[in-house]
CSV table of C-alpha atoms in Angstrom, one decimal:
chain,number,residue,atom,x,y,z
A,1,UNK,CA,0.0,0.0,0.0
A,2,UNK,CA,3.1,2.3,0.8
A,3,UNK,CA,4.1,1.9,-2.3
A,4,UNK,CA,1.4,2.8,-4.3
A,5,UNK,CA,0.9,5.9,-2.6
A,6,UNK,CA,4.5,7.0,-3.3
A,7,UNK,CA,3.9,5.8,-7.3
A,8,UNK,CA,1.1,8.4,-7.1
A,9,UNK,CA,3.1,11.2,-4.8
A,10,UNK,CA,5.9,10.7,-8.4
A,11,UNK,CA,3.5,11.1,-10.7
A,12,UNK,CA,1.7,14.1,-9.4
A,13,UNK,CA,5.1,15.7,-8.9
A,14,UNK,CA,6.2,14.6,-13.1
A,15,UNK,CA,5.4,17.7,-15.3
A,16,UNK,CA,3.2,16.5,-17.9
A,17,UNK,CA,4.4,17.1,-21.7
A,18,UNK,CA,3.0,19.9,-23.6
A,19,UNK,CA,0.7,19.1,-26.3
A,20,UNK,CA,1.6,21.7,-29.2
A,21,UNK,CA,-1.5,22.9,-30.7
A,22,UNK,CA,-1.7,24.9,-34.2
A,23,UNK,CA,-0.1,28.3,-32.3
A,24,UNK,CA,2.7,26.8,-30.9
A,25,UNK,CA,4.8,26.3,-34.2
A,26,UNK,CA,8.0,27.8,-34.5
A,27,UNK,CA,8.1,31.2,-35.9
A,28,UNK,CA,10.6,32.9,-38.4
A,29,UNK,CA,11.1,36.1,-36.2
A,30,UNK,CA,11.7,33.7,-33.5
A,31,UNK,CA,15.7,33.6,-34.7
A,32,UNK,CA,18.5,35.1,-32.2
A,33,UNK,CA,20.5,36.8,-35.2
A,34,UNK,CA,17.6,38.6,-36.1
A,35,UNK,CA,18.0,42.1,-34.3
A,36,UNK,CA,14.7,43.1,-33.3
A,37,UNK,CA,15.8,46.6,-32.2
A,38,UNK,CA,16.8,47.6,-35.4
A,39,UNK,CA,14.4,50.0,-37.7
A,40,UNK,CA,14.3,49.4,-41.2
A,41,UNK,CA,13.8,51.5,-43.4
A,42,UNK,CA,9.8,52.1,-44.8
A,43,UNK,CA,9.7,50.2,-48.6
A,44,UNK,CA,6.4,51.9,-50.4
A,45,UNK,CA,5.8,48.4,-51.9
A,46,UNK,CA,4.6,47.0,-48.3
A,47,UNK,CA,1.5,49.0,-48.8
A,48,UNK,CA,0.7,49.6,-52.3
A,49,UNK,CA,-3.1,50.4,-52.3
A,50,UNK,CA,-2.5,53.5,-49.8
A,51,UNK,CA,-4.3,54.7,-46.9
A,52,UNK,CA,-8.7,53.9,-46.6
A,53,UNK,CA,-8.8,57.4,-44.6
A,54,UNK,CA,-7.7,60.7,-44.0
A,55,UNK,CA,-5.8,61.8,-41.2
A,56,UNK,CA,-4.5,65.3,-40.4
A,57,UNK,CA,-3.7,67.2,-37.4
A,58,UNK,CA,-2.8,70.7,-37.2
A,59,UNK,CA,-1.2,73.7,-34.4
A,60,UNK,CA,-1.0,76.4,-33.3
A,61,UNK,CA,2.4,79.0,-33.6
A,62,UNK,CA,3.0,82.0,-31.9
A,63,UNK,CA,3.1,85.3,-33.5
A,64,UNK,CA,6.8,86.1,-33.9
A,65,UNK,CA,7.1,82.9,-35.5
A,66,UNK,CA,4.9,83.8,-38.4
A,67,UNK,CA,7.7,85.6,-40.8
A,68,UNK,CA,10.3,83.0,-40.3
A,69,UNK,CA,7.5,80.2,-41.3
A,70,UNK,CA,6.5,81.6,-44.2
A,71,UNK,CA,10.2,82.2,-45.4
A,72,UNK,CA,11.2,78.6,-44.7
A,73,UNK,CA,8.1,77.2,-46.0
A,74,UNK,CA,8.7,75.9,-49.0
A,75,UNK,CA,11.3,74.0,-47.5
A,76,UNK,CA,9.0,72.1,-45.2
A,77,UNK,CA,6.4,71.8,-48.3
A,78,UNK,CA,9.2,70.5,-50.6
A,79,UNK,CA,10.4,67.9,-47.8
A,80,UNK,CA,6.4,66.1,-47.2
A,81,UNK,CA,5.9,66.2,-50.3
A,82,UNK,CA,8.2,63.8,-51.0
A,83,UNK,CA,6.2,61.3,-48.8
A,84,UNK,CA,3.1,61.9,-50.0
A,85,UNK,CA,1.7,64.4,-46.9
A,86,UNK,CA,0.2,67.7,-47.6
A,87,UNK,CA,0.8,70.5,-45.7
A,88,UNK,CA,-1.1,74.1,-45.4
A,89,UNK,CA,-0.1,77.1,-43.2
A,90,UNK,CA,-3.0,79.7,-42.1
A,91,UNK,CA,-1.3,83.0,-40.8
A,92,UNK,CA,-5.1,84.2,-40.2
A,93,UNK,CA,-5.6,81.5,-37.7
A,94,UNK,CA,-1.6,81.2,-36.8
A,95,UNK,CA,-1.8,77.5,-37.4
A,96,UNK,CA,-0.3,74.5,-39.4
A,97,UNK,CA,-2.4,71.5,-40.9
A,98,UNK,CA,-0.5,68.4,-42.3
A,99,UNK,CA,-2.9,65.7,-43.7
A,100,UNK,CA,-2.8,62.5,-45.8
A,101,UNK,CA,-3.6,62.2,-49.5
A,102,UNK,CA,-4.1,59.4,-52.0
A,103,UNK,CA,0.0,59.1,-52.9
A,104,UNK,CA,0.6,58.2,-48.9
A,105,UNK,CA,2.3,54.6,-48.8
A,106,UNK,CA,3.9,54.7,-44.7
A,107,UNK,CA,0.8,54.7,-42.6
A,108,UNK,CA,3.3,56.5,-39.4
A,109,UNK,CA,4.9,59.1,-41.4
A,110,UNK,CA,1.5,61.6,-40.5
A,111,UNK,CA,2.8,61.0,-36.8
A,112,UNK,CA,6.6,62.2,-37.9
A,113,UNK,CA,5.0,65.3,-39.6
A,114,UNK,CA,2.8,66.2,-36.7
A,115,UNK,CA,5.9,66.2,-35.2
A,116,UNK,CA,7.4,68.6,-37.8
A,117,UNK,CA,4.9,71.3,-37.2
A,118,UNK,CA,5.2,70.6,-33.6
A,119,UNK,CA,9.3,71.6,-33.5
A,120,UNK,CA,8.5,74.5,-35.9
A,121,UNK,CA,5.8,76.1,-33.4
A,122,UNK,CA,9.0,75.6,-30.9
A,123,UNK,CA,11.2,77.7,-32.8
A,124,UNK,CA,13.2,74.9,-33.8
A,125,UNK,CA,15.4,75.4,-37.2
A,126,UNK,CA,13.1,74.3,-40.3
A,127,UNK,CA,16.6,72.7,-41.7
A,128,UNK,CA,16.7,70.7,-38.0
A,129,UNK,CA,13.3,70.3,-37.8
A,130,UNK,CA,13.0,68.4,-41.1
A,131,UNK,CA,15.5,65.2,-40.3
A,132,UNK,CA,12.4,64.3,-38.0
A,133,UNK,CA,11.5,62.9,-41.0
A,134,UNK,CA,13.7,59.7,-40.8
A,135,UNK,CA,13.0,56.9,-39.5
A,136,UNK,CA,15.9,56.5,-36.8
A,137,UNK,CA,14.9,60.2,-35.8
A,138,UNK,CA,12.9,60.6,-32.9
A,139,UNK,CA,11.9,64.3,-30.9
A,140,UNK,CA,10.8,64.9,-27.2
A,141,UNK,CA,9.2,67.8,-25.7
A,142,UNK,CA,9.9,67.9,-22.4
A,143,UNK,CA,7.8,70.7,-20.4
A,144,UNK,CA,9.6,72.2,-17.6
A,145,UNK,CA,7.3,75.5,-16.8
A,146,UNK,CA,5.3,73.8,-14.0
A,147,UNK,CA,8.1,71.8,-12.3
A,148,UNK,CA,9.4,74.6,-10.3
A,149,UNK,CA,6.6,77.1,-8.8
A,150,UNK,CA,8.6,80.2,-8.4
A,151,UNK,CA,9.7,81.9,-11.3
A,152,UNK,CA,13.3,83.2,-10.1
A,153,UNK,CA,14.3,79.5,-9.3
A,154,UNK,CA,13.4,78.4,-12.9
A,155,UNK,CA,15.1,81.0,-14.6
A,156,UNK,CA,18.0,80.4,-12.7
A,157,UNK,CA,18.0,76.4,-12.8
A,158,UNK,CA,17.1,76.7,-16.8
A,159,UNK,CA,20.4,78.6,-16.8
A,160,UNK,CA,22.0,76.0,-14.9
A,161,UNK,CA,21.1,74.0,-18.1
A,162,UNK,CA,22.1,76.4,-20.6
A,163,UNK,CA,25.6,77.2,-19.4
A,164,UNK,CA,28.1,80.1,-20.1
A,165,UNK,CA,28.4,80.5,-23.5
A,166,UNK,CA,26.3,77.2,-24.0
A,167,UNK,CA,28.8,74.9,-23.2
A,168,UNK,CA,26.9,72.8,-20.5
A,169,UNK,CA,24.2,72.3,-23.4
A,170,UNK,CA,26.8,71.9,-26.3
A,171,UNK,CA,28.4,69.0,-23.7
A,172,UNK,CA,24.8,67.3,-23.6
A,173,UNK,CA,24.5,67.7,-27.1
A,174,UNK,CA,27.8,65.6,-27.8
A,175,UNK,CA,27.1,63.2,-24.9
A,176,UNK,CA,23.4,62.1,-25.7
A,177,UNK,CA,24.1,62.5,-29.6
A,178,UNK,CA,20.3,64.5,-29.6
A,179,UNK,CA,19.7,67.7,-30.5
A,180,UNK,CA,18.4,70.1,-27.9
A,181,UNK,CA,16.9,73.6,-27.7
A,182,UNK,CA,16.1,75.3,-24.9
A,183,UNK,CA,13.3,77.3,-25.2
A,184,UNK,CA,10.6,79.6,-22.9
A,185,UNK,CA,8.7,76.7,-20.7
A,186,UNK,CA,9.9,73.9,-22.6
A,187,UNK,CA,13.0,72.0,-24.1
A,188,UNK,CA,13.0,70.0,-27.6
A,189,UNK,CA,15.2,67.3,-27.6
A,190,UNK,CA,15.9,65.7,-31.2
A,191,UNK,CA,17.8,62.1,-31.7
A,192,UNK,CA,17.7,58.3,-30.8
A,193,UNK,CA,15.3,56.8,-28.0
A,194,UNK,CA,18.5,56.0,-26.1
A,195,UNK,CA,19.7,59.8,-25.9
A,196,UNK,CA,15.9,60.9,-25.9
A,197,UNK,CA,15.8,59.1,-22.3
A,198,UNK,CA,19.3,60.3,-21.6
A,199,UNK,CA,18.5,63.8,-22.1
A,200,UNK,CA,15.0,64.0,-20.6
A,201,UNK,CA,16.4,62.5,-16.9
A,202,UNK,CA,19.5,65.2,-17.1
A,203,UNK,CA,17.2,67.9,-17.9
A,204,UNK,CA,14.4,66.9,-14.7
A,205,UNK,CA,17.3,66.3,-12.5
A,206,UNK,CA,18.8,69.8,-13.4
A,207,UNK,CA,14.9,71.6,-13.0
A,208,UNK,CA,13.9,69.4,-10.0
A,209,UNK,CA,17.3,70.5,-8.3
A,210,UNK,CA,18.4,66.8,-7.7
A,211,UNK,CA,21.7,66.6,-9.7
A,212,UNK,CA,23.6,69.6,-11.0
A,213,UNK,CA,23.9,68.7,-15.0
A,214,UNK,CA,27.8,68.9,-14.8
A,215,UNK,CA,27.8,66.1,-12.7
A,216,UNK,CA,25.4,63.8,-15.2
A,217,UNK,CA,28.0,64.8,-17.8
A,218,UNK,CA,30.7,63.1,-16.0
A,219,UNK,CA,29.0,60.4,-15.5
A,220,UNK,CA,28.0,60.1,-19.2
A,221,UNK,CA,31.8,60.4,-20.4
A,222,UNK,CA,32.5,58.0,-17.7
A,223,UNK,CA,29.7,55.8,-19.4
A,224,UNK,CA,31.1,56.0,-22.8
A,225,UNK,CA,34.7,55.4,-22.1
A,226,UNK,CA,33.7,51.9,-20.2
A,227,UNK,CA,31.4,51.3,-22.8
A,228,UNK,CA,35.3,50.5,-24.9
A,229,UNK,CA,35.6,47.5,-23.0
A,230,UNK,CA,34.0,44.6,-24.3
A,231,UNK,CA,35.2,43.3,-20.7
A,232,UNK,CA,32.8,45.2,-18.7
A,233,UNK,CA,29.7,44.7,-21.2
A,234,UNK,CA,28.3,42.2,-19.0
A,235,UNK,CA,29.3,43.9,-15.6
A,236,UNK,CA,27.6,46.3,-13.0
A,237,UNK,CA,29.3,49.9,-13.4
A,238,UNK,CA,28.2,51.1,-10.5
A,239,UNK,CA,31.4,50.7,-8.7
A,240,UNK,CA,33.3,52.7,-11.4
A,241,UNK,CA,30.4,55.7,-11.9
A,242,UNK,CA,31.0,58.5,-9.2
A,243,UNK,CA,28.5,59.2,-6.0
A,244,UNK,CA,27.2,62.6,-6.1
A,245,UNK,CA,25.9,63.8,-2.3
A,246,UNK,CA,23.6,66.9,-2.3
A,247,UNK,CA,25.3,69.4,0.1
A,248,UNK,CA,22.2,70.8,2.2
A,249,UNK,CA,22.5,74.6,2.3
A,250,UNK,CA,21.7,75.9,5.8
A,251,UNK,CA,18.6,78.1,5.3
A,252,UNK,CA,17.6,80.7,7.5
A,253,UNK,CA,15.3,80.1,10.2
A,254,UNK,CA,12.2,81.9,10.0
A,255,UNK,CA,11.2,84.3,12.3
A,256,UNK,CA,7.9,82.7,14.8
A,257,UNK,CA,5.8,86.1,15.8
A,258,UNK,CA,5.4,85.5,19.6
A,259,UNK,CA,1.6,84.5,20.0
A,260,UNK,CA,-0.4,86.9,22.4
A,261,UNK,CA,-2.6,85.9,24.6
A,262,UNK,CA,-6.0,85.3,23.6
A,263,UNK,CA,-8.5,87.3,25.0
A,264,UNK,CA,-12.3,87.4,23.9
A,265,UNK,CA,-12.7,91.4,23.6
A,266,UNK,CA,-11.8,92.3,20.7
A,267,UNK,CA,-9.0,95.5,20.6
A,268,UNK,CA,-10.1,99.1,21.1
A,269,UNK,CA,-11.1,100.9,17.8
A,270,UNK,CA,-8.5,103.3,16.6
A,271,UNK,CA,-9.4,106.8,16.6
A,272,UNK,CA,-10.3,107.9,12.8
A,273,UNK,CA,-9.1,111.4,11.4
A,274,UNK,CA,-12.1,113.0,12.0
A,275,UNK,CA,-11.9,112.1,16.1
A,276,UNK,CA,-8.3,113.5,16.3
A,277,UNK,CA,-9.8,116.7,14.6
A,278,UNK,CA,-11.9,116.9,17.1
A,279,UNK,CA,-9.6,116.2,19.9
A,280,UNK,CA,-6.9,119.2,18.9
A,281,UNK,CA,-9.9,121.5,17.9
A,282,UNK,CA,-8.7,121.8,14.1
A,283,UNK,CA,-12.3,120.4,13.3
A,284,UNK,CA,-13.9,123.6,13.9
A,285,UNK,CA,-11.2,125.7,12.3
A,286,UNK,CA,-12.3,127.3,9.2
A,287,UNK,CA,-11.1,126.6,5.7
A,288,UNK,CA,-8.4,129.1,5.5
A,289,UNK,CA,-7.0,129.0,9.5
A,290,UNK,CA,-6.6,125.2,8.2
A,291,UNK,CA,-4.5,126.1,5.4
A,292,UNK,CA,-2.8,128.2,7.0
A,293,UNK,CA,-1.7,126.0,9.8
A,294,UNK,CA,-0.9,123.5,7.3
A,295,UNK,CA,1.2,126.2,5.4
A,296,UNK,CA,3.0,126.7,9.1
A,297,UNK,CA,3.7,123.5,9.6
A,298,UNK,CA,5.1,122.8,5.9
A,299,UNK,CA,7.5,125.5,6.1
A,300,UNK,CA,8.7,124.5,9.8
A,301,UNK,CA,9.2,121.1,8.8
A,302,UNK,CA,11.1,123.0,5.7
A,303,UNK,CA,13.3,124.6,8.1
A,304,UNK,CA,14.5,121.5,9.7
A,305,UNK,CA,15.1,120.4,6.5
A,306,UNK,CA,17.2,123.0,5.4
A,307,UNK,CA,19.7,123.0,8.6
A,308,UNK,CA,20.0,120.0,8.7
A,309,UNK,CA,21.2,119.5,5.2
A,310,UNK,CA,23.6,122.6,6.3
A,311,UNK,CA,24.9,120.7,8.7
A,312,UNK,CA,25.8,117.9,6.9
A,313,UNK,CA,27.5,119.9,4.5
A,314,UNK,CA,29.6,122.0,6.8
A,315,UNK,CA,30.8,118.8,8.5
A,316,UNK,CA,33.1,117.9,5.4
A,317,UNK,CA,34.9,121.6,6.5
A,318,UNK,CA,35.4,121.5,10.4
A,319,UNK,CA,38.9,120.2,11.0
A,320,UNK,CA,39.7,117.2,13.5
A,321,UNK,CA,41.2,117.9,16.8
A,322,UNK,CA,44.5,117.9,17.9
A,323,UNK,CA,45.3,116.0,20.6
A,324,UNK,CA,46.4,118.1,24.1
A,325,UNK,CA,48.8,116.5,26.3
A,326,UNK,CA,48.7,117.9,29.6
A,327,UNK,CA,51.6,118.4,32.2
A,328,UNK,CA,50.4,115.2,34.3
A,329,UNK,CA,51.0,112.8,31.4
A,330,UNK,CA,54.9,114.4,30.9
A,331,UNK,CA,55.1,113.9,34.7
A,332,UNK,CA,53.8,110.4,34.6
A,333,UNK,CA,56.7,109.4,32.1
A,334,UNK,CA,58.1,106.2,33.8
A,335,UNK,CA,61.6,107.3,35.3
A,336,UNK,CA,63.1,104.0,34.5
A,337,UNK,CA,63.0,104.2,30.5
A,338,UNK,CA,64.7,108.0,31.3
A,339,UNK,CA,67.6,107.4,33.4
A,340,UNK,CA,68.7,104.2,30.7
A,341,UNK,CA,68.4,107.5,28.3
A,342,UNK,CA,70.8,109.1,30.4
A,343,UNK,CA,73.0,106.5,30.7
A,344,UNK,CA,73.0,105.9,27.5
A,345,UNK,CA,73.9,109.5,25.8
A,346,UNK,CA,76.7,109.2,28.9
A,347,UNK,CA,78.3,106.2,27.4
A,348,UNK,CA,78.2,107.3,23.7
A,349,UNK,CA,80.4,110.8,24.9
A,350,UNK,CA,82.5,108.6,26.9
A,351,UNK,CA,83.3,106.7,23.4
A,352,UNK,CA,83.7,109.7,21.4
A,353,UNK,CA,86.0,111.4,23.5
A,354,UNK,CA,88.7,108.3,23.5
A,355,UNK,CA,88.4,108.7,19.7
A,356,UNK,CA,89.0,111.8,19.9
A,357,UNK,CA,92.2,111.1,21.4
A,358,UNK,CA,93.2,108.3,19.9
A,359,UNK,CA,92.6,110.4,16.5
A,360,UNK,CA,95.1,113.4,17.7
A,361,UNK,CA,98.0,111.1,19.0
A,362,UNK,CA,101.5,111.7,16.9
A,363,UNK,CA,103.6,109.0,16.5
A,364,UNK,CA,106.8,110.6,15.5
A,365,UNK,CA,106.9,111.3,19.4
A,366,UNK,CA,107.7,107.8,20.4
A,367,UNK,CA,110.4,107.4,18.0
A,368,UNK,CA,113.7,107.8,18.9
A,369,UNK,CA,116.3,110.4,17.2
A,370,UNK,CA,117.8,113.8,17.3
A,371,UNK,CA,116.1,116.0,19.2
A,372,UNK,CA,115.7,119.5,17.4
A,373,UNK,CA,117.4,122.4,18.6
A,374,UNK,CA,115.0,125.1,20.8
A,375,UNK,CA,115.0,128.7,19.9
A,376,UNK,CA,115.9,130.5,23.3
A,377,UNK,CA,119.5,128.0,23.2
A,378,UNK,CA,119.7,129.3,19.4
A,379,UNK,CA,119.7,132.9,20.3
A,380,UNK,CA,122.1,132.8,23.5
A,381,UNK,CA,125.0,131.1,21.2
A,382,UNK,CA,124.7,134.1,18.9
């Protein structure tokens, strides 16, 4: 009995094989050199009757935009027309249509040229603007107008992404391989879904004050120089990429109004103009004793004015004072510092007397010879 019971415990436990029906065939896409990733190109013979429906969509531009659009137009015209879309510009409205026709073979390329007139409302480049067209080209328009409340920090953050000189941008724009343009409340960002996703997490980082975009850009060289290494393809970079802490700036602490307290009357009515008229009896002063009070009181108030502004000028001409020293500061001289004067000055005349000396010493008197004849002996012999 045991071991019937573990025959049927085995056989419970045995996956069962799987029956293939008519969907479980094998498929030709299902092949691991086929590179699903890649785009090919649109062939017009895939879809030779056309398009069953129109399509069109159409926007709005602003104003300033309008001479620039109607220069660069035919350029834009020239470039659907090639796939079949037609395209019509309204400067009454302000607004671009694009729309399918009859010669229309790639059912997405409608999308790609809502897209166009999208980039032009933006004030993207019409010659920039058109490679939107291609197939591997892809745009984002990333709105950062309502990520930051107060307008001072989103200018300055939008700066942040700009750069001196654009550099920061022009770094981002090598980096990410996209095309961007920074531009009033939002940022268009042109290039491959790899870069569009690159570019869009730099530039909400940057608004959103998480990551200054100097320090993505490190990151991102960093990124591309271990992307070399077949090596690494299969490791974690993490260890190699650079931590970033935000530094928290000490803020100052707002100011807490002491609360009063509460008291269920409510506090005594100021007095209006009319009750202090009353009070200092100007209310029953006629029309022209008012004015001329007022007139008094203007050219007192004048007065003041005037001296003190005298004042203030005659203070550039008064001359400092000179310091007095009195007779008890001399007498309070400390008698050490003058008796070493004394000795000093003593000392130095001591020494310049011995050179004196020393200086008028002959030495023809210590040397021994004939000793010269004196005049009185000189006289006598005559």
């Amino acid at each position: 009995m045991a071991d019937e019971e573990n025959l049927t415990v085995n056989e419970e436990l045995i996956p069962k094989p799987r029956h293939k029906g008519k969907h479980d065939k094998p498929k030709p896409w299902d092949d691991e050199s086929i590179d699903h990733w890649k785009i090919e190109k649109f062939d017009p013979s895939w879809n030779q009757s056309g398009l069953l429906e129109v399509s069109s969509f159409s926007t709005l531009f602003p104003q300033y935009r309008e001479k620039y659009l109607q220069e660069c137009w035919p350029i834009v015209k020239g470039a659907l027309k090639e796939h079949g879309i037609a395209c019509e510009l309204n400067l009454v409205e302000g607004s671009m249509t694009v729309s399918t026709t009859m010669k229309t073979r790639d059912p997405y390329i409608i999308v790609k040229a809502r897209d166009l007139i999208k980039l032009l409302s933006r004030s993207v480049p019409a010659p920039q603007a058109v490679k939107i067209l291609n197939d591997e080209m892809q745009c984002d328009i990333i709105k950062i107008g309502n990520m930051v409340r107060n307008k001072e920090r989103f200018v300055k953050r939008r700066q942040y992404l700009v750069g001196p000189n654009s550099s920061t941008l022009k770094a981002l724009e090598i980096l990410t391989g996209c095309y961007i343009l920074v531009q009033g409340n939002t940022v268009a960002a042109m290039g491959s879904f790899k870069g569009l996703k690159q570019a869009r997490r730099v530039i909400e980082d940057c608004i959103l004050n998480k990551m200054h975009p100097l320090h993505h850009i490190k990151i991102l060289m960093l990124k591309r120089e271990l992307a070399k290494n077949p090596a690494l393809a299969s490791e974690n970079w993490d260890r190699f990429l650079p931590q970033f802490k935000k530094k928290n700036v000490k803020q100052k602490k707002v100011q807490s109004k002491e609360k009063k307290p509460y008291t269920p009357f409510p506090p005594p009515q100021p007095p209006s103009k009319i009750d202090q008229q009353l009070e200092s009896g100007e209310y029953f002063l006629s029309d022209k004793k008012k004015m001329a009070k007022q007139w008094e009181e203007k050219q007192v108030k004048q007065a003041e004015k005037v001296a003190e502004n005298k004042k203030k000028r005659e203070e550039a001409f008064v001359p400092p004072e000179e310091p007095k020293i009195h007779n008890q500061d001399v007498s309070n001289v400390d008698k050490a510092d003058v008796t070493a004067m004394a000795s000093s000055l003593k000392r130095k005349a001591k020494e310049f007397r011995k050179q004196k000396s020393i200086d008028k010493i002959d030495a023809e008197e210590f040397i021994a010879g004939p000793s010269k004849p004196s005049k009185k002996k000189s006289k006598n012999s005559r």
